Amino acid sequence: MSIISVKNIRKSFKDGVQVLNGISFDVEEGEVLGIIGPSGSGKSTILRCISQLEKIDDGTISICGENIVVDGKYAEKKVLQKAALKSGFVFQNFNLFPHMSVLQNVCDAQIHVLKTPKDEAEKIARELLQKVGLADKEKSYPCELSGGQQQRVSIARSLAMKPKVLFFDEPTSALDPELTGEILAVIRQLAEEKMTMIVVTHEMAFARDLSDRLIFMADGQIVEQGNPKDLITNPRTERLQNFLKRFREVPGIS
């Protein structure tokens, strides 16, 4: 079953620059789709469009078989709200509430959006904090955590909403290199549990080894897609070949 389906997505910004030009792909249940490409290629924008943080100009998007936009026309508010709850978004810069503790950050949307009783929300939050290795940080505030710890709280917060699919927008880009591994380990664990995910990343080895399928975007279009190891080790287009040259230090990338 396709959890996500996008067909011929097009979007331009107010300055007239077309950031998405006919993007189409499906994501099956339990699949991990990796998206790579240079800055400005539209990688993050496609995630924001699927999650309704940005509006498209034309095209069709469905989540779990429910159309949220068809040929550029959006569904009614109830349909959009229901669809929004089926996806979780992990941002580059964590987006935690600074005035709330770790436990409160993970509980807040459960209580106010899902209407989960507080005791149950706290139980779920503690289980997820244990899952991401932060059981001892529930009383801490974001300012007391490292970047890697904050990002793990952000992942726990998204998981607390029981989404059908998780979007990761370059989840390690704001981290020092030594903190990247702890985030990649959590995402790898989720992949082993067959969580459906779309991961925009600049970590080429991670994209190659974790993704079930890989998309390379440039200039608002999908240039290549397919088996991650094939794309990384044997790119067909000159555009992808040139892009990968900056990652020659990564084993397996020539």
mmCIF file of C-alpha atoms in Angstrom:
data_model
loop_
_atom_site.group_PDB
_atom_site.id
_atom_site.type_symbol
_atom_site.label_atom_id
_atom_site.label_comp_id
_atom_site.label_asym_id
_atom_site.label_seq_id
_atom_site.Cartn_x
_atom_site.Cartn_y
_atom_site.Cartn_z
ATOM 1 C CA MET A 1 0.000 0.000 0.000
ATOM 2 C CA SER A 2 1.278 3.469 -0.878
ATOM 3 C CA ILE A 3 1.468 5.605 2.252
ATOM 4 C CA ILE A 4 2.503 8.657 0.227
ATOM 5 C CA SER A 5 1.728 9.363 -3.421
ATOM 6 C CA VAL A 6 2.705 12.565 -5.211
ATOM 7 C CA LYS A 7 1.971 13.186 -8.870
ATOM 8 C CA ASN A 8 3.378 15.959 -11.034
ATOM 9 C CA ILE A 9 3.966 18.390 -8.156
ATOM 10 C CA ARG A 10 4.792 21.935 -9.189
ATOM 11 C CA LYS A 11 5.583 24.915 -7.002
ATOM 12 C CA SER A 12 7.031 28.358 -7.553
ATOM 13 C CA PHE A 13 7.942 30.930 -4.942
ATOM 14 C CA LYS A 14 6.652 34.488 -5.026
ATOM 15 C CA ASP A 15 9.743 35.673 -6.863
ATOM 16 C CA GLY A 16 8.789 33.387 -9.753
ATOM 17 C CA VAL A 17 11.524 30.820 -9.137
ATOM 18 C CA GLN A 18 10.172 27.331 -9.798
ATOM 19 C CA VAL A 19 11.390 25.108 -6.975
ATOM 20 C CA LEU A 20 9.464 21.933 -7.896
ATOM 21 C CA ASN A 21 8.914 21.025 -11.534
ATOM 22 C CA GLY A 22 6.830 17.892 -12.082
ATOM 23 C CA ILE A 23 7.860 15.727 -9.108
ATOM 24 C CA SER A 24 6.232 12.282 -8.894
ATOM 25 C CA PHE A 25 6.907 9.305 -6.615
ATOM 26 C CA ASP A 26 5.196 6.835 -4.272
ATOM 27 C CA VAL A 27 6.330 5.562 -0.880
ATOM 28 C CA GLU A 28 5.167 2.125 0.191
ATOM 29 C CA GLU A 29 4.344 1.078 3.746
ATOM 30 C CA GLY A 30 7.537 0.253 5.645
ATOM 31 C CA GLU A 31 9.778 1.778 2.974
ATOM 32 C CA VAL A 32 12.606 4.225 3.636
ATOM 33 C CA LEU A 33 12.965 6.728 0.802
ATOM 34 C CA GLY A 34 16.169 8.769 0.804
ATOM 35 C CA ILE A 35 16.387 12.097 -1.016
ATOM 36 C CA ILE A 36 19.741 13.686 -1.853
ATOM 37 C CA GLY A 37 20.772 16.645 -3.943
ATOM 38 C CA PRO A 38 22.438 20.053 -3.853
ATOM 39 C CA SER A 39 21.116 23.005 -1.869
ATOM 40 C CA GLY A 40 18.174 24.634 -3.594
ATOM 41 C CA SER A 41 17.163 21.497 -5.464
ATOM 42 C CA GLY A 42 13.735 21.324 -3.773
ATOM 43 C CA LYS A 43 14.412 18.454 -1.346
ATOM 44 C CA SER A 44 13.086 20.148 1.781
ATOM 45 C CA THR A 45 10.285 21.854 -0.128
ATOM 46 C CA ILE A 46 8.771 18.553 -1.233
ATOM 47 C CA LEU A 47 8.609 17.415 2.416
ATOM 48 C CA ARG A 48 7.010 20.700 3.430
ATOM 49 C CA CYS A 49 4.440 20.396 0.648
ATOM 50 C CA ILE A 50 3.439 16.839 1.579
ATOM 51 C CA SER A 51 3.091 17.856 5.236
ATOM 52 C CA GLN A 52 1.053 20.974 4.315
ATOM 53 C CA LEU A 53 3.655 23.433 5.584
ATOM 54 C CA GLU A 54 3.793 24.792 2.017
ATOM 55 C CA LYS A 55 1.112 24.856 -0.671
ATOM 56 C CA ILE A 56 1.674 23.534 -4.162
ATOM 57 C CA ASP A 57 0.599 25.257 -7.377
ATOM 58 C CA ASP A 58 -0.380 22.098 -9.222
ATOM 59 C CA GLY A 59 -0.316 18.337 -8.846
ATOM 60 C CA THR A 60 -1.854 15.678 -6.607
ATOM 61 C CA ILE A 61 -0.858 14.476 -3.129
ATOM 62 C CA SER A 62 -2.396 11.614 -1.166
ATOM 63 C CA ILE A 63 -1.565 10.213 2.274
ATOM 64 C CA CYS A 64 -2.755 6.716 3.195
ATOM 65 C CA GLY A 65 -5.074 6.750 0.188
ATOM 66 C CA GLU A 66 -6.690 10.071 1.135
ATOM 67 C CA ASN A 67 -6.307 12.890 -1.407
ATOM 68 C CA ILE A 68 -5.324 16.147 0.250
ATOM 69 C CA VAL A 69 -4.866 18.003 -3.026
ATOM 70 C CA VAL A 70 -5.920 17.052 -6.560
ATOM 71 C CA ASP A 71 -4.653 19.021 -9.562
ATOM 72 C CA GLY A 72 -3.721 21.872 -7.251
ATOM 73 C CA LYS A 73 -7.113 22.034 -5.490
ATOM 74 C CA TYR A 74 -7.035 21.311 -1.760
ATOM 75 C CA ALA A 75 -9.539 19.168 0.119
ATOM 76 C CA GLU A 76 -11.777 20.561 2.842
ATOM 77 C CA LYS A 77 -10.297 21.486 6.199
ATOM 78 C CA LYS A 78 -11.397 18.304 8.004
ATOM 79 C CA VAL A 79 -9.646 16.097 5.461
ATOM 80 C CA LEU A 80 -6.467 18.166 5.692
ATOM 81 C CA GLN A 81 -6.437 18.049 9.485
ATOM 82 C CA LYS A 82 -6.936 14.280 9.507
ATOM 83 C CA ALA A 83 -4.163 13.781 6.962
ATOM 84 C CA ALA A 84 -1.788 16.031 8.902
ATOM 85 C CA LEU A 85 -1.992 13.701 11.903
ATOM 86 C CA LYS A 86 -0.729 10.800 9.804
ATOM 87 C CA SER A 87 2.724 12.306 9.328
ATOM 88 C CA GLY A 88 5.439 13.513 11.677
ATOM 89 C CA PHE A 89 8.101 16.063 10.784
ATOM 90 C CA VAL A 90 11.590 16.169 12.307
ATOM 91 C CA PHE A 91 13.154 19.528 11.507
ATOM 92 C CA GLN A 92 16.787 20.526 11.059
ATOM 93 C CA ASN A 93 16.747 22.821 14.081
ATOM 94 C CA PHE A 94 14.728 20.728 16.558
ATOM 95 C CA ASN A 95 11.863 23.254 17.125
ATOM 96 C CA LEU A 96 11.410 22.301 20.777
ATOM 97 C CA PHE A 97 9.529 24.574 23.172
ATOM 98 C CA PRO A 98 12.306 26.184 25.261
ATOM 99 C CA HIS A 99 10.040 26.873 28.261
ATOM 100 C CA MET A 100 8.948 23.232 28.535
ATOM 101 C CA SER A 101 10.827 20.281 29.983
ATOM 102 C CA VAL A 102 11.725 17.312 27.805
ATOM 103 C CA LEU A 103 8.745 15.364 29.154
ATOM 104 C CA GLN A 104 6.390 18.277 28.536
ATOM 105 C CA ASN A 105 7.669 18.704 24.982
ATOM 106 C CA VAL A 106 6.821 15.080 24.192
ATOM 107 C CA CYS A 107 3.455 15.224 25.984
ATOM 108 C CA ASP A 108 2.104 18.574 24.784
ATOM 109 C CA ALA A 109 0.674 17.642 21.370
ATOM 110 C CA GLN A 110 -0.593 14.317 22.689
ATOM 111 C CA ILE A 111 -2.657 16.139 25.309
ATOM 112 C CA HIS A 112 -3.845 19.131 23.271
ATOM 113 C CA VAL A 113 -4.197 17.613 19.792
ATOM 114 C CA LEU A 114 -4.919 13.922 20.356
ATOM 115 C CA LYS A 115 -6.727 14.640 23.660
ATOM 116 C CA THR A 116 -4.732 11.899 25.365
ATOM 117 C CA PRO A 117 -5.164 11.921 29.188
ATOM 118 C CA LYS A 118 -2.111 13.398 30.895
ATOM 119 C CA ASP A 119 -1.146 10.191 32.751
ATOM 120 C CA GLU A 120 -1.294 8.159 29.545
ATOM 121 C CA ALA A 121 0.610 10.839 27.595
ATOM 122 C CA GLU A 122 3.381 10.820 30.195
ATOM 123 C CA LYS A 123 3.572 7.017 30.070
ATOM 124 C CA ILE A 124 3.930 7.100 26.273
ATOM 125 C CA ALA A 125 6.486 9.926 26.503
ATOM 126 C CA ARG A 126 8.643 8.036 29.010
ATOM 127 C CA GLU A 127 8.582 4.894 26.850
ATOM 128 C CA LEU A 128 9.720 6.910 23.825
ATOM 129 C CA LEU A 129 12.412 8.757 25.761
ATOM 130 C CA GLN A 130 13.701 5.359 26.835
ATOM 131 C CA LYS A 131 13.643 4.281 23.188
ATOM 132 C CA VAL A 132 15.827 7.218 22.095
ATOM 133 C CA GLY A 133 18.177 6.883 25.075
ATOM 134 C CA LEU A 134 17.004 9.898 27.087
ATOM 135 C CA ALA A 135 15.081 8.367 29.979
ATOM 136 C CA ASP A 136 17.238 10.308 32.441
ATOM 137 C CA LYS A 137 16.553 13.701 30.793
ATOM 138 C CA GLU A 138 12.786 14.031 31.212
ATOM 139 C CA LYS A 139 13.086 16.934 33.676
ATOM 140 C CA SER A 140 15.745 18.776 31.673
ATOM 141 C CA TYR A 141 15.044 21.772 29.437
ATOM 142 C CA PRO A 142 16.206 22.076 25.819
ATOM 143 C CA CYS A 143 18.920 24.580 26.730
ATOM 144 C CA GLU A 144 20.479 21.950 29.011
ATOM 145 C CA LEU A 145 20.800 19.381 26.213
ATOM 146 C CA SER A 146 23.293 18.863 23.424
ATOM 147 C CA GLY A 147 22.127 19.267 19.846
ATOM 148 C CA GLY A 148 22.013 15.516 19.410
ATOM 149 C CA GLN A 149 19.903 15.108 22.532
ATOM 150 C CA GLN A 150 17.513 17.842 21.398
ATOM 151 C CA GLN A 151 17.076 16.129 18.048
ATOM 152 C CA ARG A 152 16.335 12.826 19.776
ATOM 153 C CA VAL A 153 13.645 14.579 21.842
ATOM 154 C CA SER A 154 12.236 15.942 18.584
ATOM 155 C CA ILE A 155 12.066 12.395 17.177
ATOM 156 C CA ALA A 156 10.352 11.129 20.341
ATOM 157 C CA ARG A 157 7.846 13.987 20.123
ATOM 158 C CA SER A 158 6.987 13.050 16.524
ATOM 159 C CA LEU A 159 6.661 9.350 17.374
ATOM 160 C CA ALA A 160 4.311 10.187 20.265
ATOM 161 C CA MET A 161 1.679 11.245 17.735
ATOM 162 C CA LYS A 162 1.696 7.719 16.237
ATOM 163 C CA PRO A 163 2.267 8.857 12.639
ATOM 164 C CA LYS A 164 2.058 6.529 9.644
ATOM 165 C CA VAL A 165 5.112 8.197 8.085
ATOM 166 C CA LEU A 166 8.006 10.290 9.394
ATOM 167 C CA PHE A 167 9.702 13.071 7.436
ATOM 168 C CA PHE A 168 13.304 13.910 8.307
ATOM 169 C CA ASP A 169 14.619 17.179 6.881
ATOM 170 C CA GLU A 170 18.416 16.881 7.069
ATOM 171 C CA PRO A 171 18.193 15.818 10.726
ATOM 172 C CA THR A 172 21.964 16.006 11.301
ATOM 173 C CA SER A 173 22.775 19.247 9.464
ATOM 174 C CA ALA A 174 22.733 21.392 12.635
ATOM 175 C CA LEU A 175 24.933 18.982 14.584
ATOM 176 C CA ASP A 176 28.643 18.675 15.144
ATOM 177 C CA PRO A 177 30.054 15.606 13.373
ATOM 178 C CA GLU A 178 30.554 13.678 16.615
ATOM 179 C CA LEU A 179 26.820 14.006 17.444
ATOM 180 C CA THR A 180 25.588 12.833 14.035
ATOM 181 C CA GLY A 181 26.011 9.145 14.827
ATOM 182 C CA GLU A 182 23.497 9.115 17.671
ATOM 183 C CA ILE A 183 20.747 10.477 15.409
ATOM 184 C CA LEU A 184 21.561 8.120 12.568
ATOM 185 C CA ALA A 185 21.428 5.212 15.043
ATOM 186 C CA VAL A 186 17.882 6.158 16.086
ATOM 187 C CA ILE A 187 16.747 6.446 12.454
ATOM 188 C CA ARG A 188 18.383 3.106 11.674
ATOM 189 C CA GLN A 189 16.477 1.502 14.562
ATOM 190 C CA LEU A 190 13.202 2.916 13.214
ATOM 191 C CA ALA A 191 14.029 1.517 9.780
ATOM 192 C CA GLU A 192 14.584 -1.926 11.300
ATOM 193 C CA GLU A 193 11.137 -1.607 12.885
ATOM 194 C CA LYS A 194 9.701 -0.896 9.394
ATOM 195 C CA MET A 195 8.691 2.695 10.093
ATOM 196 C CA THR A 196 7.790 4.399 6.820
ATOM 197 C CA MET A 197 10.170 7.345 6.352
ATOM 198 C CA ILE A 198 11.297 9.957 3.868
ATOM 199 C CA VAL A 199 14.777 11.167 4.781
ATOM 200 C CA VAL A 200 16.352 14.223 3.179
ATOM 201 C CA THR A 201 20.034 13.948 3.993
ATOM 202 C CA HIS A 202 23.533 15.061 3.048
ATOM 203 C CA GLU A 203 25.022 11.926 4.653
ATOM 204 C CA MET A 204 25.821 9.886 1.537
ATOM 205 C CA ALA A 205 26.922 6.685 3.286
ATOM 206 C CA PHE A 206 23.783 6.793 5.418
ATOM 207 C CA ALA A 207 21.555 7.362 2.372
ATOM 208 C CA ARG A 208 23.230 4.476 0.586
ATOM 209 C CA ASP A 209 23.092 1.995 3.461
ATOM 210 C CA LEU A 210 19.722 2.820 5.070
ATOM 211 C CA SER A 211 17.399 3.727 2.189
ATOM 212 C CA ASP A 212 15.354 1.153 0.332
ATOM 213 C CA ARG A 213 15.190 3.566 -2.587
ATOM 214 C CA LEU A 214 17.061 6.772 -3.336
ATOM 215 C CA ILE A 215 16.083 9.895 -5.263
ATOM 216 C CA PHE A 216 18.581 12.443 -6.543
ATOM 217 C CA MET A 217 17.053 15.898 -7.109
ATOM 218 C CA ALA A 218 18.506 18.906 -8.903
ATOM 219 C CA ASP A 219 16.895 22.119 -10.133
ATOM 220 C CA GLY A 220 13.468 21.084 -8.882
ATOM 221 C CA GLN A 221 13.403 17.775 -10.740
ATOM 222 C CA ILE A 222 14.144 14.113 -10.087
ATOM 223 C CA VAL A 223 17.291 13.413 -12.095
ATOM 224 C CA GLU A 224 17.861 9.803 -11.026
ATOM 225 C CA GLN A 225 16.160 7.311 -8.717
ATOM 226 C CA GLY A 226 16.515 3.670 -7.877
ATOM 227 C CA ASN A 227 18.634 1.306 -5.809
ATOM 228 C CA PRO A 228 20.780 3.402 -3.423
ATOM 229 C CA LYS A 229 23.973 1.428 -3.915
ATOM 230 C CA ASP A 230 23.618 1.599 -7.703
ATOM 231 C CA LEU A 231 23.045 5.362 -7.682
ATOM 232 C CA ILE A 232 25.926 6.074 -5.326
ATOM 233 C CA THR A 233 28.493 3.711 -6.842
ATOM 234 C CA ASN A 234 27.468 3.906 -10.500
ATOM 235 C CA PRO A 235 25.677 7.207 -11.232
ATOM 236 C CA ARG A 236 24.357 7.373 -14.780
ATOM 237 C CA THR A 237 24.015 11.123 -15.271
ATOM 238 C CA GLU A 238 26.784 13.690 -15.331
ATOM 239 C CA ARG A 239 24.768 15.809 -12.884
ATOM 240 C CA LEU A 240 24.858 13.118 -10.192
ATOM 241 C CA GLN A 241 28.485 12.259 -10.971
ATOM 242 C CA ASN A 242 29.484 15.881 -10.363
ATOM 243 C CA PHE A 243 27.416 16.070 -7.185
ATOM 244 C CA LEU A 244 29.072 12.981 -5.711
ATOM 245 C CA LYS A 245 32.596 14.266 -6.346
ATOM 246 C CA ARG A 246 32.453 16.267 -3.114
ATOM 247 C CA PHE A 247 31.904 13.041 -1.168
ATOM 248 C CA ARG A 248 34.907 11.113 -2.436
ATOM 249 C CA GLU A 249 36.159 10.598 1.110
ATOM 250 C CA VAL A 250 33.145 8.397 1.841
ATOM 251 C CA PRO A 251 34.022 4.684 1.339
ATOM 252 C CA GLY A 252 32.397 3.291 -1.794
ATOM 253 C CA ILE A 253 31.989 6.653 -3.497
ATOM 254 C CA SER A 254 34.369 7.241 -6.377
#
